[in-house]
PDB file of N, CA and C in Angstrom:
ATOM      1  N   UNK B   1      10.156   3.072   6.124  1.00  0.00           N
ATOM      2  CA  UNK B   1       8.919   2.258   6.305  1.00  0.00           C
ATOM      3  C   UNK B   1       9.042   1.282   7.515  1.00  0.00           C
ATOM      4  N   UNK B   2       7.933   1.109   8.090  1.00  0.00           N
ATOM      5  CA  UNK B   2       7.823   0.239   9.220  1.00  0.00           C
ATOM      6  C   UNK B   2       6.688  -0.601   9.181  1.00  0.00           C
ATOM      7  N   UNK B   3       6.636  -1.818   9.689  1.00  0.00           N
ATOM      8  CA  UNK B   3       5.492  -2.718   9.720  1.00  0.00           C
ATOM      9  C   UNK B   3       5.472  -3.178  11.195  1.00  0.00           C
ATOM     10  N   UNK B   4       4.303  -3.012  11.826  1.00  0.00           N
ATOM     11  CA  UNK B   4       4.119  -3.498  13.183  1.00  0.00           C
ATOM     12  C   UNK B   4       3.477  -4.781  13.347  1.00  0.00           C
ATOM     13  N   UNK B   5       3.254  -5.206  14.568  1.00  0.00           N
ATOM     14  CA  UNK B   5       2.646  -6.526  14.806  1.00  0.00           C
ATOM     15  C   UNK B   5       1.125  -6.686  14.368  1.00  0.00           C
ATOM     16  N   UNK B   6       0.484  -5.586  14.194  1.00  0.00           N
ATOM     17  CA  UNK B   6      -0.911  -5.665  13.772  1.00  0.00           C
ATOM     18  C   UNK B   6      -1.017  -5.388  12.261  1.00  0.00           C
ATOM     19  N   UNK B   7       0.069  -5.490  11.618  1.00  0.00           N
ATOM     20  CA  UNK B   7       0.106  -5.362  10.108  1.00  0.00           C
ATOM     21  C   UNK B   7      -0.328  -3.999   9.664  1.00  0.00           C
ATOM     22  N   UNK B   8       0.234  -2.956  10.244  1.00  0.00           N
ATOM     23  CA  UNK B   8       0.123  -1.563   9.755  1.00  0.00           C
ATOM     24  C   UNK B   8       1.439  -1.185   9.231  1.00  0.00           C
ATOM     25  N   UNK B   9       1.406  -0.413   8.203  1.00  0.00           N
ATOM     26  CA  UNK B   9       2.618   0.216   7.508  1.00  0.00           C
ATOM     27  C   UNK B   9       2.648   1.533   7.721  1.00  0.00           C
ATOM     28  N   UNK B  10       3.830   2.218   7.824  1.00  0.00           N
ATOM     29  CA  UNK B  10       4.028   3.742   8.112  1.00  0.00           C
ATOM     30  C   UNK B  10       5.112   4.077   7.115  1.00  0.00           C
ATOM     31  N   UNK B  11       4.855   5.152   6.446  1.00  0.00           N
ATOM     32  CA  UNK B  11       5.882   5.870   5.555  1.00  0.00           C
ATOM     33  C   UNK B  11       5.966   7.305   6.037  1.00  0.00           C
ATOM     34  N   UNK B  12       7.279   7.755   6.130  1.00  0.00           N
ATOM     35  CA  UNK B  12       7.442   9.062   6.805  1.00  0.00           C
ATOM     36  C   UNK B  12       8.468   9.798   5.870  1.00  0.00           C
ATOM     37  N   UNK B  13       8.525  11.189   6.011  1.00  0.00           N
ATOM     38  CA  UNK B  13       9.515  11.974   5.340  1.00  0.00           C
ATOM     39  C   UNK B  13       9.702  13.263   6.179  1.00  0.00           C
ATOM     40  N   UNK B  14      10.915  13.809   6.275  1.00  0.00           N
ATOM     41  CA  UNK B  14      11.076  15.009   7.023  1.00  0.00           C
ATOM     42  C   UNK B  14      10.697  16.223   6.261  1.00  0.00           C
ATOM     43  N   UNK B  15      10.337  17.373   7.081  1.00  0.00           N
ATOM     44  CA  UNK B  15      10.045  18.613   6.493  1.00  0.00           C
ATOM     45  C   UNK B  15      11.092  19.555   7.061  1.00  0.00           C
ATOM     46  N   UNK B  16      11.823  20.190   6.238  1.00  0.00           N
ATOM     47  CA  UNK B  16      12.980  21.117   6.534  1.00  0.00           C
ATOM     48  C   UNK B  16      12.597  22.433   6.745  1.00  0.00           C
ATOM     49  N   UNK B  17      13.139  23.153   7.720  1.00  0.00           N
ATOM     50  CA  UNK B  17      12.808  24.590   7.990  1.00  0.00           C
ATOM     51  C   UNK B  17      13.795  25.391   7.228  1.00  0.00           C
ATOM     52  N   UNK B  18      13.631  26.788   7.339  1.00  0.00           N
ATOM     53  CA  UNK B  18      14.583  27.651   6.593  1.00  0.00           C
ATOM     54  C   UNK B  18      15.991  27.434   6.738  1.00  0.00           C
ATOM     55  N   UNK B  19      16.445  26.978   8.001  1.00  0.00           N
ATOM     56  CA  UNK B  19      17.946  26.818   8.282  1.00  0.00           C
ATOM     57  C   UNK B  19      18.395  25.433   7.735  1.00  0.00           C
ATOM     58  N   UNK B  20      17.472  24.646   7.148  1.00  0.00           N
ATOM     59  CA  UNK B  20      17.939  23.336   6.513  1.00  0.00           C
ATOM     60  C   UNK B  20      17.855  22.155   7.687  1.00  0.00           C
ATOM     61  N   UNK B  21      17.391  22.583   8.812  1.00  0.00           N
ATOM     62  CA  UNK B  21      17.210  21.504   9.834  1.00  0.00           C
ATOM     63  C   UNK B  21      15.773  20.904   9.838  1.00  0.00           C
ATOM     64  N   UNK B  22      15.694  19.727  10.368  1.00  0.00           N
ATOM     65  CA  UNK B  22      14.326  19.111  10.291  1.00  0.00           C
ATOM     66  C   UNK B  22      13.454  19.863  11.301  1.00  0.00           C
ATOM     67  N   UNK B  23      12.415  20.391  10.784  1.00  0.00           N
ATOM     68  CA  UNK B  23      11.349  21.103  11.672  1.00  0.00           C
ATOM     69  C   UNK B  23      10.122  20.328  11.929  1.00  0.00           C
ATOM     70  N   UNK B  24       9.815  19.308  11.174  1.00  0.00           N
ATOM     71  CA  UNK B  24       8.533  18.541  11.347  1.00  0.00           C
ATOM     72  C   UNK B  24       8.762  17.308  10.481  1.00  0.00           C
ATOM     73  N   UNK B  25       7.714  16.461  10.575  1.00  0.00           N
ATOM     74  CA  UNK B  25       7.695  15.195   9.592  1.00  0.00           C
ATOM     75  C   UNK B  25       6.246  14.999   9.183  1.00  0.00           C
ATOM     76  N   UNK B  26       6.146  14.308   8.049  1.00  0.00           N
ATOM     77  CA  UNK B  26       4.860  13.880   7.537  1.00  0.00           C
ATOM     78  C   UNK B  26       4.888  12.359   7.521  1.00  0.00           C
ATOM     79  N   UNK B  27       3.804  11.813   7.872  1.00  0.00           N
ATOM     80  CA  UNK B  27       3.703  10.353   7.858  1.00  0.00           C
ATOM     81  C   UNK B  27       2.416   9.825   7.432  1.00  0.00           C
ATOM     82  N   UNK B  28       2.320   8.720   6.808  1.00  0.00           N
ATOM     83  CA  UNK B  28       1.050   8.061   6.517  1.00  0.00           C
ATOM     84  C   UNK B  28       1.147   6.711   7.170  1.00  0.00           C
ATOM     85  N   UNK B  29       0.045   6.248   7.751  1.00  0.00           N
ATOM     86  CA  UNK B  29      -0.029   4.960   8.490  1.00  0.00           C
ATOM     87  C   UNK B  29      -1.344   4.320   8.002  1.00  0.00           C
ATOM     88  N   UNK B  30      -1.290   2.967   7.739  1.00  0.00           N
ATOM     89  CA  UNK B  30      -2.551   2.333   7.411  1.00  0.00           C
ATOM     90  C   UNK B  30      -2.245   0.828   7.325  1.00  0.00           C
ATOM     91  N   UNK B  31      -3.255   0.048   6.994  1.00  0.00           N
ATOM     92  CA  UNK B  31      -3.122  -1.441   6.866  1.00  0.00           C
ATOM     93  C   UNK B  31      -2.128  -1.701   5.697  1.00  0.00           C
ATOM     94  N   UNK B  32      -1.417  -2.745   5.890  1.00  0.00           N
ATOM     95  CA  UNK B  32      -0.338  -3.129   4.945  1.00  0.00           C
ATOM     96  C   UNK B  32      -1.087  -3.461   3.604  1.00  0.00           C
ATOM     97  N   UNK B  33      -2.306  -3.862   3.563  1.00  0.00           N
ATOM     98  CA  UNK B  33      -2.902  -4.156   2.264  1.00  0.00           C
ATOM     99  C   UNK B  33      -3.197  -2.876   1.514  1.00  0.00           C
ATOM    100  N   UNK B  34      -3.247  -1.718   2.182  1.00  0.00           N
ATOM    101  CA  UNK B  34      -3.651  -0.490   1.564  1.00  0.00           C
ATOM    102  C   UNK B  34      -2.371   0.601   1.362  1.00  0.00           C
ATOM    103  N   UNK B  35      -1.453   0.415   2.171  1.00  0.00           N
ATOM    104  CA  UNK B  35      -0.290   1.328   2.153  1.00  0.00           C
ATOM    105  C   UNK B  35       0.854   0.671   1.495  1.00  0.00           C
ATOM    106  N   UNK B  36       1.141   0.829   0.228  1.00  0.00           N
ATOM    107  CA  UNK B  36       2.168   0.269  -0.319  1.00  0.00           C
ATOM    108  C   UNK B  36       3.354   1.225  -0.428  1.00  0.00           C
ATOM    109  N   UNK B  37       4.494   0.718   0.044  1.00  0.00           N
ATOM    110  CA  UNK B  37       5.624   1.575   0.219  1.00  0.00           C
ATOM    111  C   UNK B  37       6.160   2.156  -1.183  1.00  0.00           C
ATOM    112  N   UNK B  38       5.979   1.358  -2.295  1.00  0.00           N
ATOM    113  CA  UNK B  38       6.379   1.879  -3.611  1.00  0.00           C
ATOM    114  C   UNK B  38       5.528   2.993  -4.090  1.00  0.00           C
ATOM    115  N   UNK B  39       4.234   3.071  -3.601  1.00  0.00           N
ATOM    116  CA  UNK B  39       3.445   4.134  -4.011  1.00  0.00           C
ATOM    117  C   UNK B  39       3.308   5.246  -2.969  1.00  0.00           C
ATOM    118  N   UNK B  40       3.207   4.925  -1.724  1.00  0.00           N
ATOM    119  CA  UNK B  40       2.973   5.957  -0.758  1.00  0.00           C
ATOM    120  C   UNK B  40       4.425   6.602  -0.419  1.00  0.00           C
ATOM    121  N   UNK B  41       5.436   5.958  -0.631  1.00  0.00           N
ATOM    122  CA  UNK B  41       6.731   6.534  -0.303  1.00  0.00           C
ATOM    123  C   UNK B  41       7.044   7.755  -1.224  1.00  0.00           C
ATOM    124  N   UNK B  42       7.045   7.664  -2.489  1.00  0.00           N
ATOM    125  CA  UNK B  42       7.215   8.762  -3.275  1.00  0.00           C
ATOM    126  C   UNK B  42       6.196   9.909  -3.120  1.00  0.00           C
ATOM    127  N   UNK B  43       4.877   9.619  -2.829  1.00  0.00           N
ATOM    128  CA  UNK B  43       3.928  10.516  -2.575  1.00  0.00           C
ATOM    129  C   UNK B  43       4.150  11.302  -1.323  1.00  0.00           C
ATOM    130  N   UNK B  44       4.650  10.654  -0.381  1.00  0.00           N
ATOM    131  CA  UNK B  44       4.937  11.326   0.985  1.00  0.00           C
ATOM    132  C   UNK B  44       6.203  12.076   0.913  1.00  0.00           C
ATOM    133  N   UNK B  45       7.113  11.717   0.091  1.00  0.00           N
ATOM    134  CA  UNK B  45       8.328  12.591  -0.146  1.00  0.00           C
ATOM    135  C   UNK B  45       8.011  13.779  -0.847  1.00  0.00           C
ATOM    136  N   UNK B  46       7.217  13.631  -1.877  1.00  0.00           N
ATOM    137  CA  UNK B  46       6.878  14.770  -2.636  1.00  0.00           C
ATOM    138  C   UNK B  46       6.144  15.917  -1.726  1.00  0.00           C
ATOM    139  N   UNK B  47       5.167  15.289  -1.029  1.00  0.00           N
ATOM    140  CA  UNK B  47       4.336  16.244  -0.131  1.00  0.00           C
ATOM    141  C   UNK B  47       5.302  16.915   0.850  1.00  0.00           C
ATOM    142  N   UNK B  48       6.208  16.161   1.395  1.00  0.00           N
ATOM    143  CA  UNK B  48       7.169  16.700   2.347  1.00  0.00           C
ATOM    144  C   UNK B  48       8.013  17.803   1.773  1.00  0.00           C
ATOM    145  N   UNK B  49       8.428  17.558   0.531  1.00  0.00           N
ATOM    146  CA  UNK B  49       9.318  18.465  -0.233  1.00  0.00           C
ATOM    147  C   UNK B  49       8.541  19.672  -0.491  1.00  0.00           C
ATOM    148  N   UNK B  50       7.295  19.629  -0.816  1.00  0.00           N
ATOM    149  CA  UNK B  50       6.483  20.823  -1.116  1.00  0.00           C
ATOM    150  C   UNK B  50       6.274  21.634   0.254  1.00  0.00           C
ATOM    151  N   UNK B  51       5.992  20.795   1.328  1.00  0.00           N
ATOM    152  CA  UNK B  51       5.870  21.586   2.572  1.00  0.00           C
ATOM    153  C   UNK B  51       7.134  22.305   3.044  1.00  0.00           C
ATOM    154  N   UNK B  52       8.285  21.629   2.778  1.00  0.00           N
ATOM    155  CA  UNK B  52       9.670  22.136   3.053  1.00  0.00           C
ATOM    156  C   UNK B  52       9.793  23.560   2.292  1.00  0.00           C
ATOM    157  N   UNK B  53       9.484  23.463   1.042  1.00  0.00           N
ATOM    158  CA  UNK B  53       9.624  24.760   0.168  1.00  0.00           C
ATOM    159  C   UNK B  53       8.711  25.843   0.741  1.00  0.00           C
ATOM    160  N   UNK B  54       7.398  25.423   1.027  1.00  0.00           N
ATOM    161  CA  UNK B  54       6.423  26.444   1.506  1.00  0.00           C
ATOM    162  C   UNK B  54       6.895  26.993   2.890  1.00  0.00           C
ATOM    163  N   UNK B  55       7.375  26.106   3.760  1.00  0.00           N
ATOM    164  CA  UNK B  55       7.835  26.551   5.052  1.00  0.00           C
ATOM    165  C   UNK B  55       9.119  27.431   4.944  1.00  0.00           C
ATOM    166  N   UNK B  56      10.074  27.116   4.110  1.00  0.00           N
ATOM    167  CA  UNK B  56      11.291  27.835   3.925  1.00  0.00           C
ATOM    168  C   UNK B  56      11.085  29.187   3.250  1.00  0.00           C
ATOM    169  N   UNK B  57      10.043  29.420   2.556  1.00  0.00           N
ATOM    170  CA  UNK B  57       9.861  30.737   1.882  1.00  0.00           C
ATOM    171  C   UNK B  57       8.863  31.600   2.625  1.00  0.00           C
ATOM    172  N   UNK B  58       8.374  31.128   3.919  1.00  0.00           N
ATOM    173  CA  UNK B  58       7.440  31.946   4.721  1.00  0.00           C
ATOM    174  C   UNK B  58       8.266  33.092   5.293  1.00  0.00           C
ATOM    175  N   UNK B  59       7.508  34.153   5.511  1.00  0.00           N
ATOM    176  CA  UNK B  59       8.090  35.366   6.041  1.00  0.00           C
ATOM    177  C   UNK B  59       7.216  35.894   7.143  1.00  0.00           C
TER     178      UNK B  59
END
C-alpha cells in the first residue's frame, strides 16, 4: 500500500504466470477516504490469485 502527497491510496498484488514468475500486476488506486487497505487489500489479492490461476491454466 502507498499513500502519495495528494492523499491517494494504492493497493497492488502480483499476477503469476505458468512458470511461477510475475507476469503482471493488479492495482486499485483512489482517495484515501474510499480505499481502505484492510478491505481493498484482501479483495485485490483474491482477484490477483484468481487471475493467476486463470492465466496458469490457459493453453
